[in-house]
Structure formats: C-alpha cells, structure tokens
mmCIF file of C-alpha atoms and ligand atoms in Angstrom:
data_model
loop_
_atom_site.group_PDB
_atom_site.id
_atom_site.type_symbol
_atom_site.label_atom_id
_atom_site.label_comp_id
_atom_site.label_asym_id
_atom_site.label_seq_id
_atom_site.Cartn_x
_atom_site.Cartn_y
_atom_site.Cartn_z
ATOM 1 C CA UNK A 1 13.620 50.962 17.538
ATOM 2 C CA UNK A 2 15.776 48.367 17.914
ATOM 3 C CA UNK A 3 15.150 44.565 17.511
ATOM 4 C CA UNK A 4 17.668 41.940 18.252
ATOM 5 C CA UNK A 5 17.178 38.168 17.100
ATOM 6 C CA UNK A 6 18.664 34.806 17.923
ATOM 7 C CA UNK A 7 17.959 31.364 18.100
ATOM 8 C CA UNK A 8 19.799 28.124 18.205
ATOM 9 C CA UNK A 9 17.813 26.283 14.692
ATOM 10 C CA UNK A 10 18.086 28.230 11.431
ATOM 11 C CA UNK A 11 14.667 27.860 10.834
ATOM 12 C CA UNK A 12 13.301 29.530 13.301
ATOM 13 C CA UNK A 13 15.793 32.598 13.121
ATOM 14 C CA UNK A 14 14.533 33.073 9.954
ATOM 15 C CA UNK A 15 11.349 33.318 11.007
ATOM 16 C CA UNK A 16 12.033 35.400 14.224
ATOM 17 C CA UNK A 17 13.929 37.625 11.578
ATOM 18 C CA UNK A 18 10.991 37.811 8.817
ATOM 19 C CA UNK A 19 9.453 39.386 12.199
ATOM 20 C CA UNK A 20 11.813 41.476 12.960
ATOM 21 C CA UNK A 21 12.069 43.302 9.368
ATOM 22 C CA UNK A 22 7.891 44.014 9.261
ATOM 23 C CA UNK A 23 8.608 46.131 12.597
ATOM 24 C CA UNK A 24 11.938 48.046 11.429
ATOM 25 C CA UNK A 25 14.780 48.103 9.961
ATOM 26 C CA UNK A 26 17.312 47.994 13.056
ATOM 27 C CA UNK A 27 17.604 44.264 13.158
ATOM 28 C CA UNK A 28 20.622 42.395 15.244
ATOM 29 C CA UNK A 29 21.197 39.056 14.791
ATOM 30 C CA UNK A 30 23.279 36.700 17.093
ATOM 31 C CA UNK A 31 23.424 33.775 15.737
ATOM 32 C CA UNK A 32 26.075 30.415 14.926
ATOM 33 C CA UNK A 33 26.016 31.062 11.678
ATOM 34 C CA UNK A 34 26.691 33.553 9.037
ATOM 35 C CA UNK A 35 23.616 34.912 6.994
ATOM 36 C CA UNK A 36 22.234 37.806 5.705
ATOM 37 C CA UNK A 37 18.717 38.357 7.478
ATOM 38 C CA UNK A 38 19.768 41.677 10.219
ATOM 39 C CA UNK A 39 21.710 44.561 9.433
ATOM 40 C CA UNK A 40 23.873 43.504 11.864
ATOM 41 C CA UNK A 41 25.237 40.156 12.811
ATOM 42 C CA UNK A 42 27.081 38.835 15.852
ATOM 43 C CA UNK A 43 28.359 35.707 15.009
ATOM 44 C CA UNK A 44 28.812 33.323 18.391
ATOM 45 C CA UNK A 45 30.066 30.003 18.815
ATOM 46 C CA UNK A 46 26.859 29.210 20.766
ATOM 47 C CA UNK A 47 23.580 30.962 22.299
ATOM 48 C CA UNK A 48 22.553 30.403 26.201
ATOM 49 C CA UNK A 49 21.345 32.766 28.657
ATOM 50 C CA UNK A 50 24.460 33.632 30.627
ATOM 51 C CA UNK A 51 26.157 34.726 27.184
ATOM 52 C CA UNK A 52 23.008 36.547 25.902
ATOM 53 C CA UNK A 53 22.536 38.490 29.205
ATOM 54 C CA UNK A 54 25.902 39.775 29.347
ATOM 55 C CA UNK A 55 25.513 40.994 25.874
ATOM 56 C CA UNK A 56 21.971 42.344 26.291
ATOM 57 C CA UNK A 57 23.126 44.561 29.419
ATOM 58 C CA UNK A 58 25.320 46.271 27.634
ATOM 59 C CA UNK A 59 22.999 47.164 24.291
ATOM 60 C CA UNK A 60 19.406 49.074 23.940
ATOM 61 C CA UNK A 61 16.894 47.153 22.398
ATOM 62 C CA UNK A 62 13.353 47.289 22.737
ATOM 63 C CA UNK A 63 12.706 43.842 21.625
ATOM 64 C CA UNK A 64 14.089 40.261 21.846
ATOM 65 C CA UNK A 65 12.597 37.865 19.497
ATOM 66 C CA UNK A 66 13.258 34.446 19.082
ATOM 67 C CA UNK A 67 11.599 30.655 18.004
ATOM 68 C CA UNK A 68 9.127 27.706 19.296
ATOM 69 C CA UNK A 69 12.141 25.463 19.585
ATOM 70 C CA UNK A 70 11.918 24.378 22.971
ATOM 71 C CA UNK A 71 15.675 25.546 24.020
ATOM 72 C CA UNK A 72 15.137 29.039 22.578
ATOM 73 C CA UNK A 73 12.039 29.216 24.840
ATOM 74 C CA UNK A 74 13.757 28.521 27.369
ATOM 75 C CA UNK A 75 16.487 30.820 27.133
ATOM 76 C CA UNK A 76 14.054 33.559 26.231
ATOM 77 C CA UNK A 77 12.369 33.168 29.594
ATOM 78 C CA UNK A 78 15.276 33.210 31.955
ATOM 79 C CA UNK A 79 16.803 35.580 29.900
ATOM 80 C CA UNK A 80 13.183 37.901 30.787
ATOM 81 C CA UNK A 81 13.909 36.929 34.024
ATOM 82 C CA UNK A 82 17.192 37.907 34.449
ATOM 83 C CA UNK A 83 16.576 41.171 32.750
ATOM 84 C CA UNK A 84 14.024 41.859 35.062
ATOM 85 C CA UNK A 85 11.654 43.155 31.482
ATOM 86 C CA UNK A 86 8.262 41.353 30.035
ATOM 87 C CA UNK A 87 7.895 37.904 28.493
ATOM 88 C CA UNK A 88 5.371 36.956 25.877
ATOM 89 C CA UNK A 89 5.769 33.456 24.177
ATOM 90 C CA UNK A 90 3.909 31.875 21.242
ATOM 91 C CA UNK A 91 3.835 35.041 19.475
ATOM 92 C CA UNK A 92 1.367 35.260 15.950
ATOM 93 C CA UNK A 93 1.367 39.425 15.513
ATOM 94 C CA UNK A 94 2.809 41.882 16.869
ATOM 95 C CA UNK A 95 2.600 45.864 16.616
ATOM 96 C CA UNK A 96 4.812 48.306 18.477
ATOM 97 C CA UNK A 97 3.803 52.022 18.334
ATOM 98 C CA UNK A 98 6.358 54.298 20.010
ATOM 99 C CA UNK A 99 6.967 51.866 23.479
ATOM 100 C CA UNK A 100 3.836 50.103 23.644
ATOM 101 C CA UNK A 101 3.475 46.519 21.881
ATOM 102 C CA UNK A 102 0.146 44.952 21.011
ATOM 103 C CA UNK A 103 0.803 41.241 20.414
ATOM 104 C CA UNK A 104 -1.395 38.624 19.777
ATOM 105 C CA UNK A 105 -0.132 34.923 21.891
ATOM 106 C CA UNK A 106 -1.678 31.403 21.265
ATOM 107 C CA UNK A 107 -3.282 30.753 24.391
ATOM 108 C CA UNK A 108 -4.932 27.362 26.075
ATOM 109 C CA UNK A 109 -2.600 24.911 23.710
ATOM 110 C CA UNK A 110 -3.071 26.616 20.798
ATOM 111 C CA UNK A 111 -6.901 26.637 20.449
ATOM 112 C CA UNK A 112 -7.163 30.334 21.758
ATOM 113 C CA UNK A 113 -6.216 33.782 20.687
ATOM 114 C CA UNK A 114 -5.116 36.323 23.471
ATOM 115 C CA UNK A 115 -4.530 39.868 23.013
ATOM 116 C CA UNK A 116 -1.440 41.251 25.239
ATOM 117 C CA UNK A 117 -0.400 44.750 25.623
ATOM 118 C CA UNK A 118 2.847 45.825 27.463
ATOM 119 C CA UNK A 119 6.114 48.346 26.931
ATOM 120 C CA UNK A 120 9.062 47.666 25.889
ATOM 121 C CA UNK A 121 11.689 46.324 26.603
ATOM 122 C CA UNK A 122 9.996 43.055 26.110
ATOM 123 C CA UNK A 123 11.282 39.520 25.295
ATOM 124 C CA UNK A 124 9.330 37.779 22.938
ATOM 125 C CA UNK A 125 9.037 33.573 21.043
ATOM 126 C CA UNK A 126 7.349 33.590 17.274
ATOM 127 C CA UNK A 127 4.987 30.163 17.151
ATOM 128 C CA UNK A 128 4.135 31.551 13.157
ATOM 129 C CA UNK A 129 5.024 34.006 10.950
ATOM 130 C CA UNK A 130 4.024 34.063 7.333
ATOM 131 C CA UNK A 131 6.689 34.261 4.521
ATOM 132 C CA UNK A 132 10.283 34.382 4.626
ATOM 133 C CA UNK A 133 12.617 36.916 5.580
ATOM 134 C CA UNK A 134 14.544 39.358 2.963
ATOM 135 C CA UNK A 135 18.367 39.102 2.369
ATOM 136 C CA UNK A 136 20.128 42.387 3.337
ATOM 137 C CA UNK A 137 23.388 43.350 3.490
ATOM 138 C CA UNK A 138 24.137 42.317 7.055
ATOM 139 C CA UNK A 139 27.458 43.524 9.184
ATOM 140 C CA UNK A 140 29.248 40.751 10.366
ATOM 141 C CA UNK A 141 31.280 41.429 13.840
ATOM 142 C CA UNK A 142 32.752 38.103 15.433
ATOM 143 C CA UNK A 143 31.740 38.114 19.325
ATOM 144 C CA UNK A 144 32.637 35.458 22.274
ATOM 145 C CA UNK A 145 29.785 35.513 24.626
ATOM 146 C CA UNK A 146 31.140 35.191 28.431
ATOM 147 C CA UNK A 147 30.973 31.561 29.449
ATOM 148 C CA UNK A 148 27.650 30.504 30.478
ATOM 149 C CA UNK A 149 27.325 27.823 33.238
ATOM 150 C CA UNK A 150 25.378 25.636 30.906
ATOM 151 C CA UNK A 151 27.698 23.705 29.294
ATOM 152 C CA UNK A 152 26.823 21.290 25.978
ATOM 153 C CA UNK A 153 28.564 17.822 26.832
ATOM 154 C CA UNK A 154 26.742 15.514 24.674
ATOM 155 C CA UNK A 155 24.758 16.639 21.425
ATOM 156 C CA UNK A 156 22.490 13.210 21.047
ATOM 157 C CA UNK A 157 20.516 13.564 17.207
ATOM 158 C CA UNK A 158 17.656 11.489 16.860
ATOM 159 C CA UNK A 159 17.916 8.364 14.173
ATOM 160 C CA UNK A 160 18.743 9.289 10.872
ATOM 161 C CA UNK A 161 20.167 12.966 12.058
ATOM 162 C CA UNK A 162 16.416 14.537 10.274
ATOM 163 C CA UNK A 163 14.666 16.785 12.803
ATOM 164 C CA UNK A 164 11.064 16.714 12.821
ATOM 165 C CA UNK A 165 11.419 20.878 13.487
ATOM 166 C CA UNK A 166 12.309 20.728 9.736
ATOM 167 C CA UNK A 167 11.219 17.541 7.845
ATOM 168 C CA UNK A 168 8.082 18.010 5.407
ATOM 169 C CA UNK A 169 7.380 14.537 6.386
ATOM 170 C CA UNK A 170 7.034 13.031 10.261
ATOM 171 C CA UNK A 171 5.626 9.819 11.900
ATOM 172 C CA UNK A 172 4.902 10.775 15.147
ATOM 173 C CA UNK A 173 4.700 7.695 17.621
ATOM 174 C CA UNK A 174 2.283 7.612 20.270
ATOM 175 C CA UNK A 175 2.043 4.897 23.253
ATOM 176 C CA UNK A 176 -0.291 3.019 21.000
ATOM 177 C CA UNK A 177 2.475 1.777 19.345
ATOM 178 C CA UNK A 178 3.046 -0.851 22.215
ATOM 179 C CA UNK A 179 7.180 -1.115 22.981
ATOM 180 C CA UNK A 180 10.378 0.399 22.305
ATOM 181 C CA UNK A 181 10.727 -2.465 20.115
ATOM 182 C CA UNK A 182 8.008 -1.465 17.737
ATOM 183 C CA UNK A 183 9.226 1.943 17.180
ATOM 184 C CA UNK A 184 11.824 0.492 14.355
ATOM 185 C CA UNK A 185 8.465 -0.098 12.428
ATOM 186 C CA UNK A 186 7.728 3.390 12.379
ATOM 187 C CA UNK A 187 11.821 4.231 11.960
ATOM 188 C CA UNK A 188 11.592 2.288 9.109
ATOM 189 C CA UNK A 189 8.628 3.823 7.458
ATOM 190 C CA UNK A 190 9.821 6.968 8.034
ATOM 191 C CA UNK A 191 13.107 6.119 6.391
ATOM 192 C CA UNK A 192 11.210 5.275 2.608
ATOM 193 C CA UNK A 193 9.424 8.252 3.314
ATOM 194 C CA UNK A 194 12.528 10.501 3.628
ATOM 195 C CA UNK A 195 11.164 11.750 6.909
ATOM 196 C CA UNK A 196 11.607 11.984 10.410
ATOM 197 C CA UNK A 197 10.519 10.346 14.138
ATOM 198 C CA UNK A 198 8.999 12.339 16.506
ATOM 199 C CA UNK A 199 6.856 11.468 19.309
ATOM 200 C CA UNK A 200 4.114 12.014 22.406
ATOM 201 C CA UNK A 201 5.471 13.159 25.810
ATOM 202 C CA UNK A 202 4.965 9.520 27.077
ATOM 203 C CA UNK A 203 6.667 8.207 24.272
ATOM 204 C CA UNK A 204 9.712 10.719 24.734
ATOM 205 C CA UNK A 205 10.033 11.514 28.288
ATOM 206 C CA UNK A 206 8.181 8.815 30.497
ATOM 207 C CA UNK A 207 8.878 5.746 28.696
ATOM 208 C CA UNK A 208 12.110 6.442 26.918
ATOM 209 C CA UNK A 209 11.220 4.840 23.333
ATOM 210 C CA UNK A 210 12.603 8.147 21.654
ATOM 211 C CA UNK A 211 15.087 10.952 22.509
ATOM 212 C CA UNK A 212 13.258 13.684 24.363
ATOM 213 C CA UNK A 213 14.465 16.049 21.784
ATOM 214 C CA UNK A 214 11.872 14.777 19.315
ATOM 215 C CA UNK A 215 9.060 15.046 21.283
ATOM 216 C CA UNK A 216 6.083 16.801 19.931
ATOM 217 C CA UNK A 217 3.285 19.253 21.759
ATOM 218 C CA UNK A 218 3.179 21.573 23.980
ATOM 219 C CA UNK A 219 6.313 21.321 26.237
ATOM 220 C CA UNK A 220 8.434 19.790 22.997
ATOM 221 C CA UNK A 221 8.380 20.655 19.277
ATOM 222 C CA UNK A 222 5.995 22.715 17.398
ATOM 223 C CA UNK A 223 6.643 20.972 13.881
ATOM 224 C CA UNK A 224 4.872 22.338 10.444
ATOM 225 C CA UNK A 225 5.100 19.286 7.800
ATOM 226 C CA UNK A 226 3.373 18.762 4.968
ATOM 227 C CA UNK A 227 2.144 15.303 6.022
ATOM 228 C CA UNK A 228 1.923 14.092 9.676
ATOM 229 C CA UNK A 229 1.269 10.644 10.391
ATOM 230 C CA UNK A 230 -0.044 9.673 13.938
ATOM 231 C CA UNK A 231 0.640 6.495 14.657
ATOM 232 C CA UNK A 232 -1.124 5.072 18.121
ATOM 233 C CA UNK A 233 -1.545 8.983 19.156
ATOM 234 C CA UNK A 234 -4.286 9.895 21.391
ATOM 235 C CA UNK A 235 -4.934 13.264 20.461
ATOM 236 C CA UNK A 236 -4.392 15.499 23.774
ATOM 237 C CA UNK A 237 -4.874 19.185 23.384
ATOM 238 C CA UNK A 238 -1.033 19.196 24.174
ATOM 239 C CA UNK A 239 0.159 17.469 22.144
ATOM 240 C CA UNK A 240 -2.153 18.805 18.662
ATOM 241 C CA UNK A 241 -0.275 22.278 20.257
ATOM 242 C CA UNK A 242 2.870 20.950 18.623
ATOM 243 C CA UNK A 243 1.156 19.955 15.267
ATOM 244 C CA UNK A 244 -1.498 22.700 14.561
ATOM 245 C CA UNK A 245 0.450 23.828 11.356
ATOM 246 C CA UNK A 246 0.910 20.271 9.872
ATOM 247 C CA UNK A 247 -0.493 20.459 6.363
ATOM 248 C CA UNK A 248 -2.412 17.148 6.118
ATOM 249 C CA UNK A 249 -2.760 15.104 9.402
ATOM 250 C CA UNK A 250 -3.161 11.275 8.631
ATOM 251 C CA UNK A 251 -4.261 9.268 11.955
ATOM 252 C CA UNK A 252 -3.577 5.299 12.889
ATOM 253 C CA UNK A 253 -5.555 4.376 15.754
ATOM 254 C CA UNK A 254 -7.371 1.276 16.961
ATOM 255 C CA UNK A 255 -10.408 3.212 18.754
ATOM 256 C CA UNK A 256 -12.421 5.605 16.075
ATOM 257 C CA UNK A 257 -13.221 7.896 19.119
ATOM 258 C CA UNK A 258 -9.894 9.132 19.942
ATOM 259 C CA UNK A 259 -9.473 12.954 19.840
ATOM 260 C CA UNK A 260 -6.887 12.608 17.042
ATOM 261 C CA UNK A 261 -10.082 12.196 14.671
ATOM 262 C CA UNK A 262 -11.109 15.571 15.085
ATOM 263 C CA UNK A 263 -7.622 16.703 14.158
ATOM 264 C CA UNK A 264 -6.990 14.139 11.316
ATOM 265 C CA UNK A 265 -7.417 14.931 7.730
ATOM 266 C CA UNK A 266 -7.601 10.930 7.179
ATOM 267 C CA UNK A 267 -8.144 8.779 9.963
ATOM 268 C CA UNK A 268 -7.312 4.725 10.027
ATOM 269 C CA UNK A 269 -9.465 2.561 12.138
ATOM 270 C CA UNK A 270 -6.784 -0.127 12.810
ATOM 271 C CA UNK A 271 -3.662 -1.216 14.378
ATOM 272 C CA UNK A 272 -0.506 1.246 14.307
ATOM 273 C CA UNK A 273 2.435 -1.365 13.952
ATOM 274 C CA UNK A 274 0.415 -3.247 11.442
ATOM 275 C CA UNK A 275 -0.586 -0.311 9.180
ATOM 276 C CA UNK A 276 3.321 0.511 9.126
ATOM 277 C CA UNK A 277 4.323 -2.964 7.762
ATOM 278 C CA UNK A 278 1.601 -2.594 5.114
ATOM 279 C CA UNK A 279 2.348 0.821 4.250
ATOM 280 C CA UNK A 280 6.201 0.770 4.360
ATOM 281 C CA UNK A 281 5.930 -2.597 1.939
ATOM 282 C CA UNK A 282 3.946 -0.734 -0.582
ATOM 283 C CA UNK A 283 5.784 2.568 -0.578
ATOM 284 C CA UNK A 284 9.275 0.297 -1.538
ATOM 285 C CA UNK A 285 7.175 -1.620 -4.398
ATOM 286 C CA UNK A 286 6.141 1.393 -5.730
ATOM 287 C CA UNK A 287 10.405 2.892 -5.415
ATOM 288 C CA UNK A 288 10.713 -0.510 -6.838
HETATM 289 C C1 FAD B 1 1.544 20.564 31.121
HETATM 290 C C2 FAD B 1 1.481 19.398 30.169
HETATM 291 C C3 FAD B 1 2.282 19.436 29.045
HETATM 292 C C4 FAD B 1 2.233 18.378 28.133
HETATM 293 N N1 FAD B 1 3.010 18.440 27.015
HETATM 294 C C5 FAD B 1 2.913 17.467 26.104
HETATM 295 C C6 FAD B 1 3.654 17.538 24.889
HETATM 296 O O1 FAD B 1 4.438 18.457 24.644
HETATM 297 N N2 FAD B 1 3.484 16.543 23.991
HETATM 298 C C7 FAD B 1 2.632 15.489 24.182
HETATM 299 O O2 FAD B 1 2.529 14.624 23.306
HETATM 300 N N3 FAD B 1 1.950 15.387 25.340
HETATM 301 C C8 FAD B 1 2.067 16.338 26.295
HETATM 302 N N4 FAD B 1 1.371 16.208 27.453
HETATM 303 C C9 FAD B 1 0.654 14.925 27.713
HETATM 304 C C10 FAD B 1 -0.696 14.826 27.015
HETATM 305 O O3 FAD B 1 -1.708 15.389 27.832
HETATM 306 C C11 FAD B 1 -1.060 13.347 26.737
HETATM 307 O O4 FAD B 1 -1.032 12.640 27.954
HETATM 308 C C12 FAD B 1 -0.151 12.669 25.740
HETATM 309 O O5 FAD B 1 -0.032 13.428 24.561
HETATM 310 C C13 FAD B 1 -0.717 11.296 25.385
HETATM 311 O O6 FAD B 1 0.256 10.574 24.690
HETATM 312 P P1 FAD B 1 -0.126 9.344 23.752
HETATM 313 O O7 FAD B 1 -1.118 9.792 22.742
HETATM 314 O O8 FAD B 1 1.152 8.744 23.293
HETATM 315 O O9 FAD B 1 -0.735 8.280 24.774
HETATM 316 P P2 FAD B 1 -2.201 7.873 25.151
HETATM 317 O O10 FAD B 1 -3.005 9.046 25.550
HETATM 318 O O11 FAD B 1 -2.076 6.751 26.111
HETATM 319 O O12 FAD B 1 -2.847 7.343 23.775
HETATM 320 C C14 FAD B 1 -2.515 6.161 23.136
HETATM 321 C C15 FAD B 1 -3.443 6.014 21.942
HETATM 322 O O13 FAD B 1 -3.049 4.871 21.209
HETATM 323 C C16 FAD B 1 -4.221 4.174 20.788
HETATM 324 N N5 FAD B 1 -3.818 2.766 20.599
HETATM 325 C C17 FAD B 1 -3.649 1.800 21.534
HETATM 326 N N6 FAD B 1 -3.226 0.667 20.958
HETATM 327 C C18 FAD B 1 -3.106 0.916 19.628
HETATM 328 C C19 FAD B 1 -2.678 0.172 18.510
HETATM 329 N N7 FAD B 1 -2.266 -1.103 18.641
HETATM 330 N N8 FAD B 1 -2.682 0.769 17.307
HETATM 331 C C20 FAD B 1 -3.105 2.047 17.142
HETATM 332 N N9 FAD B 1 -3.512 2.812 18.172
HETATM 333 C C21 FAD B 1 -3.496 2.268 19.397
HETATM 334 C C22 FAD B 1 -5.224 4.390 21.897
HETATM 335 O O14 FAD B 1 -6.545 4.239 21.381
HETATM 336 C C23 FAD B 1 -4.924 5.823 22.308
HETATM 337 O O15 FAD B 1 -5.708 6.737 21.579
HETATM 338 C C24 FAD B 1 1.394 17.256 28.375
HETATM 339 C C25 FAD B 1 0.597 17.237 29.519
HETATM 340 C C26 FAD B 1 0.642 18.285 30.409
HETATM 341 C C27 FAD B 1 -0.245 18.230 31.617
#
C-alpha cells in the first residue's frame, strides 16, 4: 500500500505524514522542503493541482493525504476531481484493510462524527491527528512538476509575518470590533503577546479589515493555540469549526448571550477595543 503526502505548510505535512506512517510504511512525500518524515521525498519548487496530477497519473498510490490549510483543501479536491477517484476531507481516523478505507470525517462544522467507507484510490485532508510523525531515513529525488496554470504573483503575509495556523497564541477579531481602524488595538495586543491576528469571515472577506488568509472557521483556518482570544466574535457554528482545538478559549463580547459563551473557557462581559487597551497596558507593565 502506498501513501503519498503533500501539503503547502510544514505543519500540516507533518501531520498528514504522522498519518501516513500508522497505515504503512510506503510513504511519499512531495513537498518544498527537505525533511525526513516518508521514505521517499520529491522535493518541488511548489505544490498545485496541475503539477500534482501530472505526477499522480503516472504513480500507484492508494491514498493521497494532505492538511486543513485551506489551499491544500483545495488542491486535494480538484485534484479528486481530476483523477476521477473519492474525496473525503476533515479526516480524524482512518483504517484501510486490503482496498477498503473506513474513515471517520468531522461533519456539520465540526460538531458531528460521520463514518465513511469507500476503496481506494481515495484522496483524503487530516483536520487532527495525535502526536508527531517519526524521522526516517527518507530518499530525496529533486522533481519539477509541469507548470500548472495557477500561477503565485503576489505572496501577501499577514502583519508581523506569524500565522495563526501555527502561533500558540491568536486574537481573533470579530465585527464587534467596530472599524478597520480598531483592529491595530488588537495588532497591538497581539504583538506583547508574541502572537498572531486572525479573524471572522466578515472581518476577512466582506469587510476587508484583515487579509483573507487569516481568516478563521469553516471556509478559512482551522488553528490549534494554546490560548484564543475572541475579541467582538459572535460565535457561529462556522466559525468555532476553525477553533475547536484551541486549548483555552477566552471571549470579549458586549452581549453575555452570544454563542461564543458556550465555547469560551472565560468569557468578558464588556467592550472588545476597550478590554484590549486595558489588557495590552498591563501585559507591558508586567514586561516592564
Ligand atoms: C458556508 C459558510 C461558511 C462560513 N465560513 C466561515 C468561516 O470560515 N469563518 C467565519 O468566521 N465565519 C464563517 N461563516 C460566517 C458565520 O456564519 C458568521 O456569520 C460569522 O462568523 C460572524 O462573524 P462575526 O462574529 O465577526 O460577526 P457577527 O456575527 O456580526 O458578531 C459580532 C459580535 O460582536 C459583538 N459585539 C458588538 N459590538 C461589540 C463591542 N463593542 N465589543 C465586543 N463585542 C461586540 C456582538 O455582540 C456579536 O456577538 C460562514 C458562513 C457560511 C454560510
């Protein structure tokens, strides 16, 4: 059996790999970067469908397995289109016996289990897997994928170059927080707290207050910090998709009945811009 890995955020090939090894030992990597977590890796100068389909015609493998970052599921789906073979995303467990994969999918935003069977070959995107994967000694061949048609003209990084995908520390913005303008606030806390911006769909892609490529939820990011602090956030089922694995979940909002209580570890009954002047003043007295 034969499992081939890729993804465009270290992270998450890791965790695609740590997959890969509990199912066999045939592990491929494509990846950007060299490290030692398939048997074999093809190192590429960069990962999109066109490129990944040309290379997947021409190789045997029973399963495709990649992240939650929102590009990787979207190559993995077109790529499962293309190939004409199954597509499961948000992938917890998985068991293959002989052709025949039992996988278990996060279903309805995360707050559902469902069980899916189907045969291989199948494409598939990890939302968790538990632990890290083991170093092996991995084959390194140098490939250049055929030119895709999508074409990378502008890389735009969010403030401060942190990605919420990785930061053990986010302030995630909501539309509570009132203007573009009064995002800095929550920039700025973030900044003494060495983490990073992210934000609500409105936030991100309606109003334009933060890059699209830190937004949060469902159709965005699915980010596991330690600490996630909701400032002005309502609390949509899409959006807690996206923040499910946070560790502790601290919420800022000005009406005690939003949703985000339910999902909140700690939950402030006040004013979002306010409680980030407070709190960023105290956190640089106590840096001194
Ligand atoms: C198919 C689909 C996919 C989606 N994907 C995503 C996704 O990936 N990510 C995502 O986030 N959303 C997603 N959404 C949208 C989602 O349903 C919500 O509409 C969205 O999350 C709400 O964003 P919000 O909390 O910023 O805004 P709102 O729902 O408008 O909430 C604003 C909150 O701020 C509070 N507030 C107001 N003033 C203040 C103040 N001064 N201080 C503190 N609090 C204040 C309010 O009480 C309210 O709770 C998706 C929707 C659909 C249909």
């Amino acid at each position: 059996m034969k499992v081939v890995v890729f993804s465009e955020a270290l992270q998450f090939f890791k965790m695609a790999s740590a997959l890969a090894q509990s199912l066999t030992e045939d592990t491929v990597g494509v990846f950007t970067q060299k490290v030692n977590f398939t048997r074999k890796l093809y190192l590429v100068d960069k990962v999109d469908e066109d490129g990944l389909v040309d290379f997947l015609s021409s190789t045997n493998f029973d399963l495709l397995v990649t992240g939650n970052v929102r590009r990787d599921r979207a190559i993995a789906s077109r790529v499962a289109g293309r190939l004409k073979v199954g597509y499961v995303p948000d992938v917890t467990s998985i068991k293959l016996e002989g052709n025949k994969v039992s996988a278990t999918r996060l279903a309805y935003s995360g707050i559902a289990t469902a069980e899916v069977e189907s045969s291989t070959p199948l494409v598939i995107t990890v939302s968790s897997f538990p632990g890290e994967p083991k170093e092996v000694e991995a084959e390194v061949v140098r490939v250049e994928l055929k030119e895709g048609k999508v074409r990378v003209l502008e890389v735009k990084r969010s403030s401060g170059g942190l990605s919420p995908a990785t930061a053990q520390i986010v302030v995630g913005v909501g539309r509570g927080i009132g203007s573009k303008e009064n995002v800095s606030y929550a920039q700025e806390l973030a900044s003494v707290l060495g983490g990073a911006v992210a934000g609500t769909r409105p936030v991100c892609a309606e109003l334009g207050w933060l890059p699209e490529d830190v937004q949060v939820g469902l159709s965005g990011l699915r980010i596991r910090p330690r600490l996630y602090l909701a400032l002005g956030v309502s609390g949509q089922p899409q959006h807690i998709a996206g923040i499910r694995d946070s560790k502790v979940v601290v919420a800022v909002n000005k009406d005690e009945n939003a949703p985000i209580a339910e999902n909140a570890d700690y939950f402030v009954a006040g004013d979002a811009v306010e409680f980030c002047k407070v709190f960023t003043e105290k956190i640089l007295k106590l840096k001194g």
